[in-house]
JSON list of C-alpha atoms in Angstrom, two decimals:
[
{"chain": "A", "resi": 86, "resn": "UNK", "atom": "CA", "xyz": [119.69, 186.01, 84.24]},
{"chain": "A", "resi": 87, "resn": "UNK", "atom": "CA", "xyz": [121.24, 183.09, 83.06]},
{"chain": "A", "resi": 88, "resn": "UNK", "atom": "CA", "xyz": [119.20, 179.32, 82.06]},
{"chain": "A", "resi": 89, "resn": "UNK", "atom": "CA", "xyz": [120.56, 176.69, 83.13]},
{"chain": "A", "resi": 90, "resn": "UNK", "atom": "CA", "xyz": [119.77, 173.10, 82.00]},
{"chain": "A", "resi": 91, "resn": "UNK", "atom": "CA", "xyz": [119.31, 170.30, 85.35]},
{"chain": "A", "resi": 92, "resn": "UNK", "atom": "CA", "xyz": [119.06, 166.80, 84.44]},
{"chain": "A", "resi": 93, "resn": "UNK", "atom": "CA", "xyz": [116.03, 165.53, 86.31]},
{"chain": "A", "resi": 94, "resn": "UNK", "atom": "CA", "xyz": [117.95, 162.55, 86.84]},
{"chain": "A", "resi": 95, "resn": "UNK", "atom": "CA", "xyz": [121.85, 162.84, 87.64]},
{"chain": "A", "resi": 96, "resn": "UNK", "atom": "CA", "xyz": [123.57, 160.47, 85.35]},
{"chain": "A", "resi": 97, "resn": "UNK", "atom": "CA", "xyz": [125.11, 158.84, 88.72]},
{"chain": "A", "resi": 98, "resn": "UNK", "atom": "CA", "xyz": [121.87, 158.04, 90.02]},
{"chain": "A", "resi": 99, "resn": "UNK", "atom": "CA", "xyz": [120.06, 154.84, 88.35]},
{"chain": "A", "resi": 100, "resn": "UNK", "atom": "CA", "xyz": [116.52, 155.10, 88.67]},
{"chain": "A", "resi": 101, "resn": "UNK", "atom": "CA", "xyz": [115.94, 152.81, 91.45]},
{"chain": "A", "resi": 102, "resn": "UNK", "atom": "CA", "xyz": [118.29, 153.54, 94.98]},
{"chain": "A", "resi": 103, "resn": "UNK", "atom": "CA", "xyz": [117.58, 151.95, 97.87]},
{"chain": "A", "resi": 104, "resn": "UNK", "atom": "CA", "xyz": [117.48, 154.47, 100.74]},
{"chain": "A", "resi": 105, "resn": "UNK", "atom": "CA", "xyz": [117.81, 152.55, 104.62]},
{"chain": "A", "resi": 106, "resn": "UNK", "atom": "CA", "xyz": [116.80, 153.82, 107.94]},
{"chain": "A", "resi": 107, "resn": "UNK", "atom": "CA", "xyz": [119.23, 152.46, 110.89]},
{"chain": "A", "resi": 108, "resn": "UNK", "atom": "CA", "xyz": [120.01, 153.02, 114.40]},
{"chain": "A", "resi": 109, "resn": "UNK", "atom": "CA", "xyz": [123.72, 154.54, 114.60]},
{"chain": "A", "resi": 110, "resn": "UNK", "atom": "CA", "xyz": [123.69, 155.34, 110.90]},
{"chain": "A", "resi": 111, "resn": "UNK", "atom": "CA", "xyz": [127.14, 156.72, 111.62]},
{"chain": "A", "resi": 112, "resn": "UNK", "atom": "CA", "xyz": [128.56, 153.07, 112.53]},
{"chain": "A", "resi": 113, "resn": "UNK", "atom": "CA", "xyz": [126.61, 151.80, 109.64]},
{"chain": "A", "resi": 114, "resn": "UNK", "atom": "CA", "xyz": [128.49, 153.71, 107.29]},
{"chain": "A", "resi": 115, "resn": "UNK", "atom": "CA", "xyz": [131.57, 153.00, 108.74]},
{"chain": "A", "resi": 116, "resn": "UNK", "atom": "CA", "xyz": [130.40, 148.87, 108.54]},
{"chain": "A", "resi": 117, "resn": "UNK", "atom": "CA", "xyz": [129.53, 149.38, 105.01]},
{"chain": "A", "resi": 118, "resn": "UNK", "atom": "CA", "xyz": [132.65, 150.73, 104.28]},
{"chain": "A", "resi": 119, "resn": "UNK", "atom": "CA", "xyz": [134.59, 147.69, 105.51]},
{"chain": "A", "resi": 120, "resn": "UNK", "atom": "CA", "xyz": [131.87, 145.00, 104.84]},
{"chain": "A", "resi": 121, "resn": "UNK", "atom": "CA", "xyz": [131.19, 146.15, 101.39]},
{"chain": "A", "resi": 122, "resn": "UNK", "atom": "CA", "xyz": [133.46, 148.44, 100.21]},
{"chain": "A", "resi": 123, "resn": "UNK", "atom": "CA", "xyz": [131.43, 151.28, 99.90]},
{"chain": "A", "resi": 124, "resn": "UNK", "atom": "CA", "xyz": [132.74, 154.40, 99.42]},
{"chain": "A", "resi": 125, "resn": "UNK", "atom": "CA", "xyz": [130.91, 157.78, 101.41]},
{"chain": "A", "resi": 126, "resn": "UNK", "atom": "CA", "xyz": [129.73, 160.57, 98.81]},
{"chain": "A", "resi": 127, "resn": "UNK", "atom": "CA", "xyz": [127.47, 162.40, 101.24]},
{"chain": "A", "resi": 128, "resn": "UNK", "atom": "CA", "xyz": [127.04, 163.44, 104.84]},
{"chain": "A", "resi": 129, "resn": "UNK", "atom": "CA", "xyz": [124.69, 166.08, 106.44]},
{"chain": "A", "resi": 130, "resn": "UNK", "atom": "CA", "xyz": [124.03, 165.89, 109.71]},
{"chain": "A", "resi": 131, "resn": "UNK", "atom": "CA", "xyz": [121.54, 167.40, 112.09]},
{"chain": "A", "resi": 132, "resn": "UNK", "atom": "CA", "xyz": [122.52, 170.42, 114.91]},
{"chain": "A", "resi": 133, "resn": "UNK", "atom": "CA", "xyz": [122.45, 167.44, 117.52]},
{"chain": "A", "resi": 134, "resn": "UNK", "atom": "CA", "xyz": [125.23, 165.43, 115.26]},
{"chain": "A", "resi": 135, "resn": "UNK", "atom": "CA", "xyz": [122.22, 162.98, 113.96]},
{"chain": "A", "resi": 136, "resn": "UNK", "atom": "CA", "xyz": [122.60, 161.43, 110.01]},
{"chain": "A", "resi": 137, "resn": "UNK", "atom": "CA", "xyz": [119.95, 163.49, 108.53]},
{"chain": "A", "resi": 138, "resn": "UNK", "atom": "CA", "xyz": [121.20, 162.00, 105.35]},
{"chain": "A", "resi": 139, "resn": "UNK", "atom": "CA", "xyz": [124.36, 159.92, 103.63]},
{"chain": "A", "resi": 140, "resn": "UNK", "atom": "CA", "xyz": [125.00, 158.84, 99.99]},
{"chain": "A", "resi": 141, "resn": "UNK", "atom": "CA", "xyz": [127.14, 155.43, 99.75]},
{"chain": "A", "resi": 142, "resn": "UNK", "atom": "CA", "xyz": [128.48, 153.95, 96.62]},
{"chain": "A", "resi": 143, "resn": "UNK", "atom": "CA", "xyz": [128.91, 150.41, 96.84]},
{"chain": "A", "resi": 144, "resn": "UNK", "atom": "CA", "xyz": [130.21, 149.56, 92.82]},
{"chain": "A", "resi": 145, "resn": "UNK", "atom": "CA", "xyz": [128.77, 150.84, 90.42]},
{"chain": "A", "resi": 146, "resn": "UNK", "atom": "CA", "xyz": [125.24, 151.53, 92.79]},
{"chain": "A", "resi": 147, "resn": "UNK", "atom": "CA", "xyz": [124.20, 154.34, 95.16]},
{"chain": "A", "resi": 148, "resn": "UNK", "atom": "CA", "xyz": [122.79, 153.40, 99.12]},
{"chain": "A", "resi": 149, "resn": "UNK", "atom": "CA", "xyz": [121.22, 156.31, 100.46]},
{"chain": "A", "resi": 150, "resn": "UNK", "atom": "CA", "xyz": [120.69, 155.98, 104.51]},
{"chain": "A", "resi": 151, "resn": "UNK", "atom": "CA", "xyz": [119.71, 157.97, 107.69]},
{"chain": "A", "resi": 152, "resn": "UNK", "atom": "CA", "xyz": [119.60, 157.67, 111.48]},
{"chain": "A", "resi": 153, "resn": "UNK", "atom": "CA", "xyz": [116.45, 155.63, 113.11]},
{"chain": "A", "resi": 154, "resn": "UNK", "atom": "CA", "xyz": [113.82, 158.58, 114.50]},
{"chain": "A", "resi": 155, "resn": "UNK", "atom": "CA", "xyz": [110.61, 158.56, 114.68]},
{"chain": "A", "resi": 156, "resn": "UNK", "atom": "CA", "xyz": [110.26, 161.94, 115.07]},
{"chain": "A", "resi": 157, "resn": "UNK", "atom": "CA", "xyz": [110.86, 162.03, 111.59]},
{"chain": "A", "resi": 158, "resn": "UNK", "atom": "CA", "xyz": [109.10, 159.03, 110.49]},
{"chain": "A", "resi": 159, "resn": "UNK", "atom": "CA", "xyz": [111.58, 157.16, 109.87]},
{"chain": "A", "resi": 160, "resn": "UNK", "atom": "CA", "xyz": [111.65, 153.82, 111.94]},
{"chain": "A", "resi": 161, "resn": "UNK", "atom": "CA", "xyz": [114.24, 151.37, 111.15]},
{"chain": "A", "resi": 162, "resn": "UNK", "atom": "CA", "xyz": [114.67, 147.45, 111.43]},
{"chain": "A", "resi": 163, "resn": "UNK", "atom": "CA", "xyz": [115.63, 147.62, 115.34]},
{"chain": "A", "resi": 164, "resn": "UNK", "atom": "CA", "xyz": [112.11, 149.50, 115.83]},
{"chain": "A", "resi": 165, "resn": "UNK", "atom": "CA", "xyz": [110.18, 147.99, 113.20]},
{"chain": "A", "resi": 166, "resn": "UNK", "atom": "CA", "xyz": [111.40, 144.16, 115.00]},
{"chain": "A", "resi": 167, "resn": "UNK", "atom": "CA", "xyz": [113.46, 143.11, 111.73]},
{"chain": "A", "resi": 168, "resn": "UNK", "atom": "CA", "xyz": [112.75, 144.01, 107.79]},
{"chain": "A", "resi": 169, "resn": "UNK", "atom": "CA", "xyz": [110.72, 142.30, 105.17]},
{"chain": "A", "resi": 170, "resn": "UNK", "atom": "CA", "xyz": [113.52, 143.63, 102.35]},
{"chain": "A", "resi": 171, "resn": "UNK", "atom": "CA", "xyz": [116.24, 142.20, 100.74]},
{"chain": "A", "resi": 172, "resn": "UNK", "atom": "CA", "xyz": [119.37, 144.32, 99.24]},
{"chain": "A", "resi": 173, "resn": "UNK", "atom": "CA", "xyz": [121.23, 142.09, 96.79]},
{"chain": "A", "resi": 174, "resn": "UNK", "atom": "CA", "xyz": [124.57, 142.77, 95.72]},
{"chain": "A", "resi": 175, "resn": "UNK", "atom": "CA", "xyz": [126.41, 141.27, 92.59]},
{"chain": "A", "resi": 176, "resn": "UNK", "atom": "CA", "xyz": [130.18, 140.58, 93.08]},
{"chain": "A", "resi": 177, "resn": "UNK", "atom": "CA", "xyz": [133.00, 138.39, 91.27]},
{"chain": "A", "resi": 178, "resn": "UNK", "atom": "CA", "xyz": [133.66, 136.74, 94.18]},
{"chain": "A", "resi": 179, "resn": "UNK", "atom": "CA", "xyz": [130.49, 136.02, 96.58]},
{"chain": "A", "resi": 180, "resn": "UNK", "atom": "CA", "xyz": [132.97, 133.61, 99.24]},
{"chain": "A", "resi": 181, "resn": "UNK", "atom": "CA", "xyz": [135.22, 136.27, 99.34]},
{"chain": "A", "resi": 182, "resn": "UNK", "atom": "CA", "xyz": [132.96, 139.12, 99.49]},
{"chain": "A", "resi": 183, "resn": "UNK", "atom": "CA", "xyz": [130.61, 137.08, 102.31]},
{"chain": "A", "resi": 184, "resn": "UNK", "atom": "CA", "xyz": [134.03, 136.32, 104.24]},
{"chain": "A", "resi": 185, "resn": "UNK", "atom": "CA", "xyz": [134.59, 140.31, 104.69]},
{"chain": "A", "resi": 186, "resn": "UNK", "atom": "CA", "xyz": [131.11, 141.02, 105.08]},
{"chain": "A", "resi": 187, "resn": "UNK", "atom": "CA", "xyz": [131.16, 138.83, 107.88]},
{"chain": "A", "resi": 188, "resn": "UNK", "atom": "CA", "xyz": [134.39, 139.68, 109.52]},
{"chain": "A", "resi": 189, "resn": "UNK", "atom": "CA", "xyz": [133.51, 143.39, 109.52]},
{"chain": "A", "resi": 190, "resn": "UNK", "atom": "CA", "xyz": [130.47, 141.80, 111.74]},
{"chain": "A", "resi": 191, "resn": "UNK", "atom": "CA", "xyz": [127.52, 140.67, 109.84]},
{"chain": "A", "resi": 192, "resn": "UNK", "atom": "CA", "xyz": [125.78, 137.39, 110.68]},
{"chain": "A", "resi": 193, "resn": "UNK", "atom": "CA", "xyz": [125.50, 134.73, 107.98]},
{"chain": "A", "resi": 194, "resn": "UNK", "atom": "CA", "xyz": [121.93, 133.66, 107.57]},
{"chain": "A", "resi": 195, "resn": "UNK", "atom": "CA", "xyz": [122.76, 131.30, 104.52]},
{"chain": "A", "resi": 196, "resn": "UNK", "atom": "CA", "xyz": [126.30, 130.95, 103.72]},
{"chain": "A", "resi": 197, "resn": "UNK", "atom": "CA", "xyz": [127.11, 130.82, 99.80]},
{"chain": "A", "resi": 198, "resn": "UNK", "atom": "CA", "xyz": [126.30, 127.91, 97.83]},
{"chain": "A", "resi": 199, "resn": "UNK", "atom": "CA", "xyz": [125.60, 126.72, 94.41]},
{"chain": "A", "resi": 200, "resn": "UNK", "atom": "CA", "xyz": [121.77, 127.36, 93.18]},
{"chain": "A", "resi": 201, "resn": "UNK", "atom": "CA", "xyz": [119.50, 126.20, 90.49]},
{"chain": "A", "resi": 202, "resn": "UNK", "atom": "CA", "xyz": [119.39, 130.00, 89.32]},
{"chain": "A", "resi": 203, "resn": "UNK", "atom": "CA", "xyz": [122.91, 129.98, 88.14]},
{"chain": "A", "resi": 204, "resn": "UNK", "atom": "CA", "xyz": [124.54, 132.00, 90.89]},
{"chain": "A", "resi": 205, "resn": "UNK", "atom": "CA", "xyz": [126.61, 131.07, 94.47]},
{"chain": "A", "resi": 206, "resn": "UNK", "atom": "CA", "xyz": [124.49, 133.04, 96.25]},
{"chain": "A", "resi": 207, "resn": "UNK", "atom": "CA", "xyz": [124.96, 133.73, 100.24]},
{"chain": "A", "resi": 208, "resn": "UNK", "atom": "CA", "xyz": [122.68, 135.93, 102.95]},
{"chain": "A", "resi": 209, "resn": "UNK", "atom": "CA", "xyz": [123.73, 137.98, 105.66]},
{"chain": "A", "resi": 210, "resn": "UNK", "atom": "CA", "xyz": [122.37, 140.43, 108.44]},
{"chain": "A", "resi": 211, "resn": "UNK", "atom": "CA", "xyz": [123.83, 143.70, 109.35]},
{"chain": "A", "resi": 212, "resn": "UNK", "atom": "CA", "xyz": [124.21, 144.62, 112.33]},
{"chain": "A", "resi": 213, "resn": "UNK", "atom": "CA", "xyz": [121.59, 147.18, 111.88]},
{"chain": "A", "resi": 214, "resn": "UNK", "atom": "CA", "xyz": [119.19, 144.69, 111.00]},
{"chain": "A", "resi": 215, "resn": "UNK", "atom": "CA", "xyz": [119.28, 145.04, 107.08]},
{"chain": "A", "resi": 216, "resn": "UNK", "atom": "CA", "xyz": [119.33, 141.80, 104.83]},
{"chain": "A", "resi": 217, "resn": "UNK", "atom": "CA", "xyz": [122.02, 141.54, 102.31]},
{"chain": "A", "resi": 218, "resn": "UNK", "atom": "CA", "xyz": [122.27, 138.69, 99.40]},
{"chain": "A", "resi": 219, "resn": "UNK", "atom": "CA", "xyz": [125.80, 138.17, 97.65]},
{"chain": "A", "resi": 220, "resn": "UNK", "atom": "CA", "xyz": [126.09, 136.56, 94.44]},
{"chain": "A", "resi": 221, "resn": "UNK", "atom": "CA", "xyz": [128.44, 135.65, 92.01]},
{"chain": "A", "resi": 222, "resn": "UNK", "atom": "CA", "xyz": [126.54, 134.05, 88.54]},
{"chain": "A", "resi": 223, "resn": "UNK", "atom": "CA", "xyz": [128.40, 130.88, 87.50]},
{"chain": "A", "resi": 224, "resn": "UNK", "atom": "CA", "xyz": [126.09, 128.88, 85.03]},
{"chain": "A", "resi": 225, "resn": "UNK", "atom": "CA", "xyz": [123.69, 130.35, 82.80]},
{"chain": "A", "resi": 226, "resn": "UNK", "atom": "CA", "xyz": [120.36, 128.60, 83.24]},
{"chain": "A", "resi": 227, "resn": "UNK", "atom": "CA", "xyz": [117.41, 128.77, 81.12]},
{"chain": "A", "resi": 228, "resn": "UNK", "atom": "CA", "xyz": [114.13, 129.48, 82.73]},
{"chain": "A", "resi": 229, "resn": "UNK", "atom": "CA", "xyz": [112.53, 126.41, 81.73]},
{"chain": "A", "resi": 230, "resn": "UNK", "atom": "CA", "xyz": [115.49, 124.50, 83.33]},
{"chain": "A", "resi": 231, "resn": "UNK", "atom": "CA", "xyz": [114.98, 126.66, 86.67]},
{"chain": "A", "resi": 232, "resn": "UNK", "atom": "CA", "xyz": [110.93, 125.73, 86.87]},
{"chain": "A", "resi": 233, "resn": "UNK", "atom": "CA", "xyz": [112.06, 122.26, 86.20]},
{"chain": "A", "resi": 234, "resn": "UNK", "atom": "CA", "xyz": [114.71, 122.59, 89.27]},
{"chain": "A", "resi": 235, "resn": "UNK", "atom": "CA", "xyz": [112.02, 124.56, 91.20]},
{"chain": "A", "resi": 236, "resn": "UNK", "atom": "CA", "xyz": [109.19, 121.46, 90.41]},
{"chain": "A", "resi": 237, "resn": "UNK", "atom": "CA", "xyz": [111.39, 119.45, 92.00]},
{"chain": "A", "resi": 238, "resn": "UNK", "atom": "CA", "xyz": [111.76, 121.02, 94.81]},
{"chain": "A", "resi": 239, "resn": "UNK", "atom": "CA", "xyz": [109.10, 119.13, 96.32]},
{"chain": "A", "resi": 240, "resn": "UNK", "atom": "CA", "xyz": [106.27, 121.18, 98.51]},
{"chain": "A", "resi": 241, "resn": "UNK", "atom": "CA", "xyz": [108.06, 124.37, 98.96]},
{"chain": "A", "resi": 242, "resn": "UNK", "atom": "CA", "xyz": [107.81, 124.94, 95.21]},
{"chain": "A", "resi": 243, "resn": "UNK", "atom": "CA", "xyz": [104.29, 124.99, 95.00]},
{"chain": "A", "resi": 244, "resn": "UNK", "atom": "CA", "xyz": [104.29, 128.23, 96.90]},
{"chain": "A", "resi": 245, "resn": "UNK", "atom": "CA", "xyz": [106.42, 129.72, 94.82]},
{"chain": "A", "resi": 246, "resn": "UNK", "atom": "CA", "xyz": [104.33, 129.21, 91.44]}
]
């Protein structure tokens, strides 16, 4: 018998990976493809042609996903009446990057724009109910200068100290 050495972590995989749940995973794929770019690595699919599992690359970064069942656990945004999380993906150009996203038929939530952070930063919803943030860093800012932009703010920044 031959030893073989496994890496307990492939040197594609980063430690953190976001893995999504959505209704028509299929489409999703295809919508990630054309709204992000992402390129399909994966694809296993149940006996009843279900997305038992995918693998994405978007860059540099895995997206694992699967179909919406609760069979299985696994409820997604359209159950679940929306999603609390965030996925936030850095590109060199966030207008042009939003612009596709949106063509390929997400829904701007906050179109890009200049913030105290640094970046021109944008939000969008799939339309699998997933939020996506876009940014493209511009200015390097200190964090001293962003609690001093954030103290200005007014009333909404004392919720975020």
């Amino acid at each position: 018998m031959t030893a073989t050495t496994v890496k307990a972590i492939p040197e594609n995989m980063p430690t953190l990976t976001p893995h999504i749940v959505c209704a028509d995973a299929l489409g999703a794929i295809e919508f990630y493809k054309r709204a992000f770019g992402a390129t399909e690595e994966t694809r296993l699919l149940t006996k009843d042609g279900k997305l038992m599992h995918a693998m994405l690359r978007i860059g540099d970064s895995p997206l694992m996903l699967m179909e919406e069942n609760m069979d299985w656990g696994a409820p997604g945004p359209s159950i679940l009446g929306g999603t609390p999380v965030t996925i936030h993906v850095a590109v060199t150009d966030v207008d042009a990057a939003f612009a596709r996203a949106v063509k390929a038929g997400g829904t701007a939530k906050m179109p890009p724009a200049d913030m105290f952070w640094g970046d021109r930063y944008g939000v969008l919803t799939d339309p699998y109910g997933h939020c996506w943030s876009m940014a493209t860093h511009v200015r390097d800012v200190t964090p001293e200068e962003m609690q001093v932009a954030i103290s200005e703010m007014g009333e909404c920044a004392d919720a975020v100290q």
